[in-house]
Coordinates of C-alpha atoms in Angstrom, one line a residue:
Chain D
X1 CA -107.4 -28.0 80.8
X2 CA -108.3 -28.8 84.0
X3 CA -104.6 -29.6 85.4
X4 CA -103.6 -25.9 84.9
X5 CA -106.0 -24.6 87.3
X6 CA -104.3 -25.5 90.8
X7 CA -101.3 -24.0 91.2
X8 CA -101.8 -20.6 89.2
X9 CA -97.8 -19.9 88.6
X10 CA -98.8 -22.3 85.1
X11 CA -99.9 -20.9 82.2
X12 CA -102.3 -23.0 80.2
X13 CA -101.6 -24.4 76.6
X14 CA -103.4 -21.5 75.2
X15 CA -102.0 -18.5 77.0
X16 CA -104.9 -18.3 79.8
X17 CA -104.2 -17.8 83.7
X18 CA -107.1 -20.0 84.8
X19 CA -107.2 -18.7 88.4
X20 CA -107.3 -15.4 86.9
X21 CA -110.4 -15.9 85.2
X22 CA -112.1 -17.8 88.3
X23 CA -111.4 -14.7 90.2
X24 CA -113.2 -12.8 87.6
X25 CA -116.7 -15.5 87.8
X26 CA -116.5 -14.7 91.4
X27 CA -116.6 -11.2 90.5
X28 CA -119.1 -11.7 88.2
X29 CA -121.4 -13.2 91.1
X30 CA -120.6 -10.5 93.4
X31 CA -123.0 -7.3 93.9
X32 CA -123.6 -4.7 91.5
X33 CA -121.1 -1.6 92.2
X34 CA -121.3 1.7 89.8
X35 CA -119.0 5.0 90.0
X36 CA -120.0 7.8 87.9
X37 CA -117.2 11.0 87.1
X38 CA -118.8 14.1 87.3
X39 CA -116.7 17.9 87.2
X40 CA -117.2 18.4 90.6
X41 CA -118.6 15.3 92.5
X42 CA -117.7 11.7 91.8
X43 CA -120.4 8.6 93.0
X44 CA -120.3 5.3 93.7
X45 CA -123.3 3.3 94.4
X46 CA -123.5 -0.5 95.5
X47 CA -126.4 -3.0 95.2
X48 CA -127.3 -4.0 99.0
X49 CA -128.5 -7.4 99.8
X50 CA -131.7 -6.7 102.5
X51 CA -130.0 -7.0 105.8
X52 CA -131.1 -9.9 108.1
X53 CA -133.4 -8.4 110.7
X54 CA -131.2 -8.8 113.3
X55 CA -127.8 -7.6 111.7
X56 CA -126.2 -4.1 112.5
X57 CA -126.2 -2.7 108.8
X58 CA -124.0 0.1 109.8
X59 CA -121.6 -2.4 110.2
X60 CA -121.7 -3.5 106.5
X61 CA -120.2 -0.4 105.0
X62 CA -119.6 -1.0 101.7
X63 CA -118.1 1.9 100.3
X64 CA -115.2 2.5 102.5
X65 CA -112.8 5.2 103.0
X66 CA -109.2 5.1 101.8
X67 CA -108.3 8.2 102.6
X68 CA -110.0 11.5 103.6
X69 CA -110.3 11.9 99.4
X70 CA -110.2 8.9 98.0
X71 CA -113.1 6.0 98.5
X72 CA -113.2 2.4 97.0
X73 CA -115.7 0.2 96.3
X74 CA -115.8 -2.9 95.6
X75 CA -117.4 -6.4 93.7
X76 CA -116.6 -9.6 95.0
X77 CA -115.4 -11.4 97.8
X78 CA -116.1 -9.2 100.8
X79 CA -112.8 -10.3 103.3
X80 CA -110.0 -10.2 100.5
X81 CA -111.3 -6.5 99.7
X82 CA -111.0 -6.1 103.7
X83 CA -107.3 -7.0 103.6
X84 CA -106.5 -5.0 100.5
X85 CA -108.5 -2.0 101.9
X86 CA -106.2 -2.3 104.9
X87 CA -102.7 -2.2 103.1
X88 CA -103.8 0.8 101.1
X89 CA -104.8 2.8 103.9
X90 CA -101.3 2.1 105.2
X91 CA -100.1 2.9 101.8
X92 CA -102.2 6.2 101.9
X93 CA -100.6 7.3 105.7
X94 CA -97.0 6.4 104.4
X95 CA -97.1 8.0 101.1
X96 CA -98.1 11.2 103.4
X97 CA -95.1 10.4 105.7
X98 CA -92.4 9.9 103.4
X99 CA -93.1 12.7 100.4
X100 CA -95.6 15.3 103.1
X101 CA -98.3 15.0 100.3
X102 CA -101.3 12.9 100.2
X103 CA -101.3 9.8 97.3
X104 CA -102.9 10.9 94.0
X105 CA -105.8 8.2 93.1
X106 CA -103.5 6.9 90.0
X107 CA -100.9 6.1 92.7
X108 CA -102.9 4.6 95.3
X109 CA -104.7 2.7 92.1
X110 CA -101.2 1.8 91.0
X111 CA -100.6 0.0 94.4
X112 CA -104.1 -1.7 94.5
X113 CA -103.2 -3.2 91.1
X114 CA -99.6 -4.0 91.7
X115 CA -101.0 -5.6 95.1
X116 CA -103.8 -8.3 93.3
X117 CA -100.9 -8.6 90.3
X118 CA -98.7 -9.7 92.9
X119 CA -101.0 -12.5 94.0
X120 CA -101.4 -14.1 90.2
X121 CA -97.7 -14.3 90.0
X122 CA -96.3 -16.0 93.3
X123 CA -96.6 -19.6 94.5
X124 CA -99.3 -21.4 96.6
X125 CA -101.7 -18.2 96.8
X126 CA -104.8 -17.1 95.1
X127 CA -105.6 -14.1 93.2
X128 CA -107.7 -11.7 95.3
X129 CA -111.5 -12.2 94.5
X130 CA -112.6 -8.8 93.6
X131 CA -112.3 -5.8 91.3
X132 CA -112.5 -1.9 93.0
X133 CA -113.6 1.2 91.8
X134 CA -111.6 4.1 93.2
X135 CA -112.6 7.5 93.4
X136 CA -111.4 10.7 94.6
X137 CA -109.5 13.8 94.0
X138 CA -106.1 14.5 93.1
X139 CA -104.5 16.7 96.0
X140 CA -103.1 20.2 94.2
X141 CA -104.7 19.7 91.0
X142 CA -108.0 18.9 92.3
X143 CA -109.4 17.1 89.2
X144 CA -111.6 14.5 90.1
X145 CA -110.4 10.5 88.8
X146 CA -112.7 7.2 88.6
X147 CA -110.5 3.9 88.5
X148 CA -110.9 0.6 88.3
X149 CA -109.0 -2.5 88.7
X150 CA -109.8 -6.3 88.8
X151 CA -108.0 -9.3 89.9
X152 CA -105.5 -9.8 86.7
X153 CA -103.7 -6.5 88.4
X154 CA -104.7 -4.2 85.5
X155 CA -106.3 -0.6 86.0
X156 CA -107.6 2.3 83.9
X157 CA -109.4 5.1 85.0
X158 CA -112.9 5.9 83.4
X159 CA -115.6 8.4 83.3
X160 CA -118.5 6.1 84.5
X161 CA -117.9 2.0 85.0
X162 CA -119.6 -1.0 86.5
X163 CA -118.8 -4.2 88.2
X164 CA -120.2 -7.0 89.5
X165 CA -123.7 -8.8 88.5
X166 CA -124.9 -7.4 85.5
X167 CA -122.3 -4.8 84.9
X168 CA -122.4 -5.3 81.3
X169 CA -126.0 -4.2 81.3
X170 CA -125.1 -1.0 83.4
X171 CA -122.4 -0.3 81.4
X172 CA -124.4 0.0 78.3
X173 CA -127.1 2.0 80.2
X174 CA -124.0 4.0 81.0
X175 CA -122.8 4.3 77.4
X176 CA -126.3 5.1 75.9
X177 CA -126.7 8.1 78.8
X178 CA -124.1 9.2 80.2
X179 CA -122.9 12.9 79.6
X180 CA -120.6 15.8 81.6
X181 CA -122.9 16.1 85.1
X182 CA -122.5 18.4 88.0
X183 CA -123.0 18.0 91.5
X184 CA -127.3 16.3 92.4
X185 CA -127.2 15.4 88.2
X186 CA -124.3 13.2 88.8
X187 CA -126.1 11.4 91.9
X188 CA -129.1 10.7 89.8
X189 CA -127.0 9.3 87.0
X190 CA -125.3 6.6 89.1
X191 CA -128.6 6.0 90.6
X192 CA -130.4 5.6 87.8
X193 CA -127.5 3.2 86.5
X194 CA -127.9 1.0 89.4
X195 CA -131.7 1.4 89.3
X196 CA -131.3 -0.9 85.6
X197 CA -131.0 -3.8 87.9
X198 CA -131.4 -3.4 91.4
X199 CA -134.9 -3.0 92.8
X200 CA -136.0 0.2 93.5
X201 CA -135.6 1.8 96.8
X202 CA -133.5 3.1 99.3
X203 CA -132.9 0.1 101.1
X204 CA -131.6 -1.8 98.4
X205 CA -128.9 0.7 97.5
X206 CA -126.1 2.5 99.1
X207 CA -124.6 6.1 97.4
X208 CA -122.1 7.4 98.7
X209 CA -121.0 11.1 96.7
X210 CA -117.3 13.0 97.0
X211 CA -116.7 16.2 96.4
X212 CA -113.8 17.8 96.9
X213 CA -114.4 20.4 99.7
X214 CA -116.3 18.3 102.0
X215 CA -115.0 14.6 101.0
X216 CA -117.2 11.1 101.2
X217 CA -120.5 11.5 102.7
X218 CA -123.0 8.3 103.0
X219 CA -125.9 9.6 101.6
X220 CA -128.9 8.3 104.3
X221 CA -131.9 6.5 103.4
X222 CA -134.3 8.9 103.1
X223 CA -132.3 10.8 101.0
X224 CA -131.8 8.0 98.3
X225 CA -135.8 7.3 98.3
X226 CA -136.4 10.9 97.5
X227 CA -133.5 11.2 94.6
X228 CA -135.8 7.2 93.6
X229 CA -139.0 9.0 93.7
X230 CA -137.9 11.8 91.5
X231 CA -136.2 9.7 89.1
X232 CA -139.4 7.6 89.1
X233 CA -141.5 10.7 88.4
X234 CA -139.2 11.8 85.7
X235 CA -139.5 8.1 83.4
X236 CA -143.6 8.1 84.4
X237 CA -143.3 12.3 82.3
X238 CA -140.9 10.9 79.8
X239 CA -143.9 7.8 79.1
X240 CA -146.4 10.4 78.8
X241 CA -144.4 12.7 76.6
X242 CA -144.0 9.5 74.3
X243 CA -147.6 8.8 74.5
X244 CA -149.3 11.7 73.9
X245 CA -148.0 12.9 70.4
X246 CA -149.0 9.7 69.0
X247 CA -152.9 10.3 70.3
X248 CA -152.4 13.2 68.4
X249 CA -152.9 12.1 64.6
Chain L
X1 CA -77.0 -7.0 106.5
X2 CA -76.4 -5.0 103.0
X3 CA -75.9 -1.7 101.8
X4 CA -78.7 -0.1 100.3
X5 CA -78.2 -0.1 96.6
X6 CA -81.8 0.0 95.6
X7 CA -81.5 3.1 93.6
X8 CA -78.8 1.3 91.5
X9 CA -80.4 -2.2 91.1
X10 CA -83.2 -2.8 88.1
X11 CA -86.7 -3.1 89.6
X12 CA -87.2 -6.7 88.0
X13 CA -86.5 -8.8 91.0
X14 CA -84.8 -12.3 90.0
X15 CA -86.7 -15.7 91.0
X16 CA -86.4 -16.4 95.7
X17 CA -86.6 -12.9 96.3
X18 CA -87.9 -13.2 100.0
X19 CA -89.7 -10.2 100.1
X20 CA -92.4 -10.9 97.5
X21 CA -95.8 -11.1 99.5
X22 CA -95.0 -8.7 102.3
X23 CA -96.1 -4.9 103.3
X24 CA -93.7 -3.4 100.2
X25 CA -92.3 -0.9 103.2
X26 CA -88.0 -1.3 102.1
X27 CA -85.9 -3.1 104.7
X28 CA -83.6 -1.0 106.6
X29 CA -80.6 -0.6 104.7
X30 CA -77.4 -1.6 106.6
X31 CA -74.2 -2.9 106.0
X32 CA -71.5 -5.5 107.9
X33 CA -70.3 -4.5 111.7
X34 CA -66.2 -4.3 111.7
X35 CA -64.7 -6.7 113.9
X36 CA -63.9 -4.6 117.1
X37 CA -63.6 -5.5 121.0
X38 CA -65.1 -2.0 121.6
X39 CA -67.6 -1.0 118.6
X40 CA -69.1 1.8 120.4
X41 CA -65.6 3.2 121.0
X42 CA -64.9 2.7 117.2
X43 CA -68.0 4.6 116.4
X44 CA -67.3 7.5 118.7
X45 CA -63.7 7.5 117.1
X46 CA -65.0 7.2 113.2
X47 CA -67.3 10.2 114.3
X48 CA -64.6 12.6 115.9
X49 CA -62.2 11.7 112.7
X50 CA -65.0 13.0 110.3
X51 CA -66.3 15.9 112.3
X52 CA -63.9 18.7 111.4
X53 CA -64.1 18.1 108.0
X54 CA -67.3 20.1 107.3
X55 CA -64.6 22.9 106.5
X56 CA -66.6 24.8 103.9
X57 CA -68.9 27.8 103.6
X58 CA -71.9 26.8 101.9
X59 CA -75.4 29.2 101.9
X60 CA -78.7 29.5 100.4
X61 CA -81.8 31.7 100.4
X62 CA -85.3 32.0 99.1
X63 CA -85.9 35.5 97.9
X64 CA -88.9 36.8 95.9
X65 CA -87.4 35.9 92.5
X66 CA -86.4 31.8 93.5
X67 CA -83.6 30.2 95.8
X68 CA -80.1 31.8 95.9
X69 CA -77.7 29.0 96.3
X70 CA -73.4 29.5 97.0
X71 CA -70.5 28.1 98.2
X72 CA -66.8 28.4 98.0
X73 CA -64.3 25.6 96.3
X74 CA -61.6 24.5 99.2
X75 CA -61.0 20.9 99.9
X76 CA -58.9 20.5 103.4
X77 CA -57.4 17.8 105.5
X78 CA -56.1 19.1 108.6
X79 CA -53.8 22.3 107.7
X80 CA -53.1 21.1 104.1
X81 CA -55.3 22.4 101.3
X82 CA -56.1 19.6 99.1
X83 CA -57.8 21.5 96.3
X84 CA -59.0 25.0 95.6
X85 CA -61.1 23.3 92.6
X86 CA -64.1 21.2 94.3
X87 CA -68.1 21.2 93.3
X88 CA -69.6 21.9 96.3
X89 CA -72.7 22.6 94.3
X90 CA -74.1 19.5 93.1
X91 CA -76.7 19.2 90.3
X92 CA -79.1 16.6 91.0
X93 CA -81.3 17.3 88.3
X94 CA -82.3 20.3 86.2
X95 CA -84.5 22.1 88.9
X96 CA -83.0 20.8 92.0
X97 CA -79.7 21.4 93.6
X98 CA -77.7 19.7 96.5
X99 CA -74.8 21.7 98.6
X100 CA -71.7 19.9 99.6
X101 CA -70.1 20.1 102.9
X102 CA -68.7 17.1 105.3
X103 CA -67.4 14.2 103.8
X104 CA -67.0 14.7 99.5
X105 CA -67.4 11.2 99.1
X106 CA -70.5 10.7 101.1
X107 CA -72.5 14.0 99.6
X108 CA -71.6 13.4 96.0
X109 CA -72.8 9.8 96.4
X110 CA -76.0 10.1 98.6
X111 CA -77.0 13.0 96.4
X112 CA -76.7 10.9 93.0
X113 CA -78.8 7.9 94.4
X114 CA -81.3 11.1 95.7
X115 CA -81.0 12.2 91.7
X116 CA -81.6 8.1 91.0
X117 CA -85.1 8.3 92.7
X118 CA -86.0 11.3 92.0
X119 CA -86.3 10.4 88.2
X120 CA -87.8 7.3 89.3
X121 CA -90.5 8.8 91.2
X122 CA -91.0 11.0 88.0
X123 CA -91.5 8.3 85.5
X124 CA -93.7 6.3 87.6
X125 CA -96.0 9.4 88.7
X126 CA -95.8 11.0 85.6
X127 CA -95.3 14.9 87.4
X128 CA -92.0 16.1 89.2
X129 CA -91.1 15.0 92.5
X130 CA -91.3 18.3 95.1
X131 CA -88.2 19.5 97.0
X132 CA -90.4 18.4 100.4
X133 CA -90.2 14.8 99.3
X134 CA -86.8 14.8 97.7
X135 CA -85.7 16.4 100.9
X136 CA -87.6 13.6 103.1
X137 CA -85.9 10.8 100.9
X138 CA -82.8 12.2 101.8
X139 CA -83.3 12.8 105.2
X140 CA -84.8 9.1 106.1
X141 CA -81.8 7.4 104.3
X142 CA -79.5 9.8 106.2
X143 CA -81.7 8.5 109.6
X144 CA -81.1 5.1 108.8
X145 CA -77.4 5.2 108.8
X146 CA -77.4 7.5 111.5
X147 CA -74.2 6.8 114.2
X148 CA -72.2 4.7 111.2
X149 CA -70.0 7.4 110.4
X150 CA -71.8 9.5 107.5
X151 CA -70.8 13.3 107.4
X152 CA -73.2 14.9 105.7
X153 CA -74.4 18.7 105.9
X154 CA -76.4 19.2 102.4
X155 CA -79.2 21.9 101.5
X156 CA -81.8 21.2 99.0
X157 CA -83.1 23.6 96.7
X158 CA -85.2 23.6 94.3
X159 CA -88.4 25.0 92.4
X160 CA -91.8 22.7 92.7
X161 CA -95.8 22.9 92.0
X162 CA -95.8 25.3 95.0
X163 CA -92.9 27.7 94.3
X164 CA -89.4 28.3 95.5
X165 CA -88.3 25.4 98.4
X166 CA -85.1 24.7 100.8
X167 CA -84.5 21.9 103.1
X168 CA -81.3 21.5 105.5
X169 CA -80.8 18.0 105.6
X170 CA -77.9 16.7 107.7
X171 CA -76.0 13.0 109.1
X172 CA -77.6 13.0 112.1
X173 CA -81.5 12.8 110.5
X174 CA -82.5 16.1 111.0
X175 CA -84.3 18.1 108.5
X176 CA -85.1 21.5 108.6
X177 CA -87.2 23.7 106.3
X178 CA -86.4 27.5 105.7
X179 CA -85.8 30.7 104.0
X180 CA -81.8 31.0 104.7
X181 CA -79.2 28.8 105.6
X182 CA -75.5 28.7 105.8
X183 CA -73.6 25.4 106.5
X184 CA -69.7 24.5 107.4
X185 CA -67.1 26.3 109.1
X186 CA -67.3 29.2 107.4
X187 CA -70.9 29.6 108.1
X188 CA -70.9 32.2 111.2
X189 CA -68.9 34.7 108.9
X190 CA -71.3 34.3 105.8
X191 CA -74.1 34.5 108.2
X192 CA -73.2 37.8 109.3
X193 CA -73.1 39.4 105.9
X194 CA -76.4 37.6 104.7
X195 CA -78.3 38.1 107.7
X196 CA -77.4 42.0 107.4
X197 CA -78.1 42.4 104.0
X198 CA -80.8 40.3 103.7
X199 CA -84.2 41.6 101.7
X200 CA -87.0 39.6 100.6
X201 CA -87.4 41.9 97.8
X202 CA -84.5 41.8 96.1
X203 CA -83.6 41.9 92.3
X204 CA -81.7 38.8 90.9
X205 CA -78.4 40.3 90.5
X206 CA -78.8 42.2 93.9
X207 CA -79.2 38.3 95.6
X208 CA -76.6 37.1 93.6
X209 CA -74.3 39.7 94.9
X210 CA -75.2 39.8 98.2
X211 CA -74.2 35.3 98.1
X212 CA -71.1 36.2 96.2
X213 CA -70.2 39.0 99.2
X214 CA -70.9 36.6 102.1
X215 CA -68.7 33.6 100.4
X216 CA -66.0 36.2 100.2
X217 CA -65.9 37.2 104.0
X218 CA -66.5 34.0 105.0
X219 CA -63.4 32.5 103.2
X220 CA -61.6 35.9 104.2
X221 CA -61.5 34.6 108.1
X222 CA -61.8 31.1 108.3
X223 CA -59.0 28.5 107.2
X224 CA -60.7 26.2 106.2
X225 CA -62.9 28.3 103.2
X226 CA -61.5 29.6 99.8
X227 CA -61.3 28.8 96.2
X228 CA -63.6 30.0 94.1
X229 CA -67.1 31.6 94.8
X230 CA -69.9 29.9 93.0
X231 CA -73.3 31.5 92.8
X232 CA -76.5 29.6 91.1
X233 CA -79.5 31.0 90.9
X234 CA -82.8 28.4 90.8
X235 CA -85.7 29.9 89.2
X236 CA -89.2 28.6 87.8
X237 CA -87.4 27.3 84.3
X238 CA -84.7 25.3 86.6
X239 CA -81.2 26.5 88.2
X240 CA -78.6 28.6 86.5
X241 CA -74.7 29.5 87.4
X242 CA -74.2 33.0 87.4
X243 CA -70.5 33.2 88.5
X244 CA -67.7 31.9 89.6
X245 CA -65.1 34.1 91.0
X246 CA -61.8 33.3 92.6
X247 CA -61.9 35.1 96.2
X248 CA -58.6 36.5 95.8
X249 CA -59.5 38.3 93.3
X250 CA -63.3 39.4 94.6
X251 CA -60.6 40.9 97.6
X252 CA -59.0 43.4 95.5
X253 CA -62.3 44.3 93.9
X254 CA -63.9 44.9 97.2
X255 CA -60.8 46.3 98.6
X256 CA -58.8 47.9 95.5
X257 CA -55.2 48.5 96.9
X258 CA -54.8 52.7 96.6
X259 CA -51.7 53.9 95.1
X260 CA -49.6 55.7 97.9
X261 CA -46.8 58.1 96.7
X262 CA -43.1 57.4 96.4
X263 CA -41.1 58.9 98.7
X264 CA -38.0 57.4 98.3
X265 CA -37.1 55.6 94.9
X266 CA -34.5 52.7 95.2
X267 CA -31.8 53.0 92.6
X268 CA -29.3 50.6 91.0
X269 CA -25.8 50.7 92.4
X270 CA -23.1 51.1 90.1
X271 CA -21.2 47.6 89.4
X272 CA -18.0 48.2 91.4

């Protein structure tokens, strides 16, 4: 096995893409990243390492801007997402150019995933390291679309995903909760998500919400210790709910 | 250099395609310099050859019920009349229409390669492709052979997400969006009708008379215009052709000849 994984045009002898799956470790190792669909906003939230004391954090923005309605975020290695980021906000400005409409987020998704596909299949290059979530809102219809891609090249949109460490355990706290939120609700559903294994507090996390009218804001530090605190003080009621009944007999 | 046949080839590229790894923007389509001393004096002469040609009357409006769209039927080289039978209205799919006038050849080609990726675009996107990026294709192909020799003077019309559109696209890159248009030689005298009886408000057969009436005066006066008068209509459910009526005929309806009395009748002279 281990001569199929240098140049990654070879498939093995049982049908895997070796360098394909590497990618997908190196995903694995990258921080957490979570987008939550709601009806009218749409979330992501990324794990973030503390910041060395003397680094600029605002110049380690992690959920970045495609588009003015379309954001990506990303698990993984940190530079190839710079260089993908950069050939889809050229895609984004000549979409607009050439059709006068801005992309819709399955096209600009499409792209992304036709991009890292493109990278598995040619010679003497590696598959990019990371998987995305892209949000945002379609242009005329206005309905709101979570996608995801990863370094094989394929995509599909969902209503709440994870990626990077630990996804699987988010994705199940996901599964177990999620349901049709609205506006705050939807923040403090991805939060809570990321909350299953990320310490708590602001500094640890950065959210960043969409909504349609008004586009991506960064939600600010204070603002994500007060949504923690609440959520906090909701579990410590939920505890005491459980444990009261059962005093009770 | 090639020719841009991309709307023609299969999408599966074969095995050296040098392109793989790069932006994805297309190259610029071009195609193989003749072999002249003086090029830019061959260009200038290809140009002035073509230039006449656009000997048509060809119009369209948006009105409240959709896009209007007419032209007349006469092919001509020079003073000869090669056909009173030509589509100048060409279907490029079932809600969009292309108008004819400049070179045949280059419109009825350039508008099936614009058909081509318009049902591209609409299988990978899954939703219609809008007359403002139909019209843009168009017009940046046209830009990109711009000074080679293309004569092309097209409107597109069609009906998209946001309602009624039309585009005048021509050869030289320019693209213009609008409410009425009339293009070829015949245009000034159609313009005069349409202008003058234009209302926004206007019923379906009211518009489609009003088209029929300004193909008819335009082929009246100028040469190079006649045929037949075709009118399609384009509404939200796709375009329609209402009628096509030879302008001879439309004449004698607008201008019935009146019976004058006899005053003198001839009689047949007795076989000597």
């Amino acid at each position: 096995m281990a001569r199929y994984d240098r140049a990654i045009t070879v498939f093995s002898p049982d049908g895997h893409l070796f360098q394909v799956e590497y990618a997908l470790e190196a995903v694995r190792k990258g921080n957490a990243a979570v987008g939550v669909r709601g009806t009218d906003t749409i979330v992501l939230g990324v794990e973030k390492k503390s910041t060395a004391k003397l680094q600029d954090s605002r110049s380690v923005r992690k959920i970045v801007n495609l588009d003015d309605h379309i954001a990506l975020a990303c698990a993984g290695l940190k530079a190839d997402a710079r260089v993908l980021v950069n050939r889809a906000r050229i895609e984004c400005q000549s979409h607009r150019l050439t059709v006068e409409d801005p992309v819709t987020v399955e096209y600009i998704t499409r792209y992304i995933a036709g991009l890292q596909q493109k990278y598995t299949q040619s010679g003497g290059v590696r598959p990019f390291g990371l998987s995305t979530l892209i949000i945002g809102f379609d242009p005329y219809s206005g309905a709101p679309s979570l996608y995801q891609t990863d370094p094989s090249g394929t995509f599909s949109a969902w209503k709440a995903n994870a990626t990077g460490r630990n996804s699987n355990s988010i994705r199940e706290f996901l599964e177990k909760n999620y349901k049709e939120t609205s506006g705050q609700e939807t923040v403090k559903l991805a939060i809570r998500a990321l909350l299953e294994v990320v310490e708590s507090g602001g500094k640890n996390i950065e959210v960043a919400v969409m909504t349609k009218e008004q586009g991506l804001r960064q939600l600010e530090e204070a603002e994500i210790d007060a949504i923690v605190a609440e959520i906090d003080a909701e579990k410590a009621a939920a505890e005491a709910a459980k444990k009261a009944p059962s005093k009770e007999t | 250099m090639k020719l841009d046949t991309s709307g023609l080839e299969s999408t599966a590229p074969f095995f050296g395609s040098s392109h793989e790894l790069n932006d994805g923007f297309s190259a610029v389509p071009s195609f193989e310099i003749p072999d002249t001393i003086d090029f830019d004096g061959f260009q200038k002469e290809a140009v002035q050859m073509v230039k006449p040609a656009k000997g048509t009357t060809t119009l369209a409006f948006i009105f409240k019920e959709g896009v209007m769209v007419a032209a007349d039927s006469r092919a001509s080289m020079g003073g000869y009349i090669s056909s009173q039978s030509v589509k100048k209205i060409i279907e490029i799919n079932p809600y969009m229409l292309g108008t004819m006038a400049g070179g045949a050849a280059d419109c009825q080609f350039w508008h099936r390669n614009l058909g081509i990726k318009c049902r591209l675009h609409e299988l990978a996107n899954k939703s219609r492709i809008s007359v403002t990026g139909a019209s843009k294709l168009l017009a940046n192909i046209l830009f990109s052979y711009r000074g080679m020799g293309l004569s092309v003077g097209t409107m597109i019309a069609g009906w998209d997400e946001t309602g009624p559109g039309l585009y005048y696209v021509d050869s030289e890159g320019g693209r213009l969006k609008g409410t009425r248009f009339s293009v070829g030689s015949g245009s000034p005298y159609a313009y005069g009708v349409l202008d003058n009886g234009y209302r926004y408000d206007m019923s379906i057969e009211e518009a489609a008379e009003l088209a029929r009436r300004a193909i008819y005066h335009a082929t009246f006066r100028d040469a190079a215009s006649g045929g037949v008068a075709s009118v399609y209509y384009v509404g939200p459910n796709g375009w329609k052709k209402l009628s096509g009526d030879d302008v001879g005929e439309l004449h004698y309806e607008y201008y019935p000849v009146l019976p004058s009395t006899v005053e003198q009748e001839m009689v047949e002279v007795a076989a000597a």
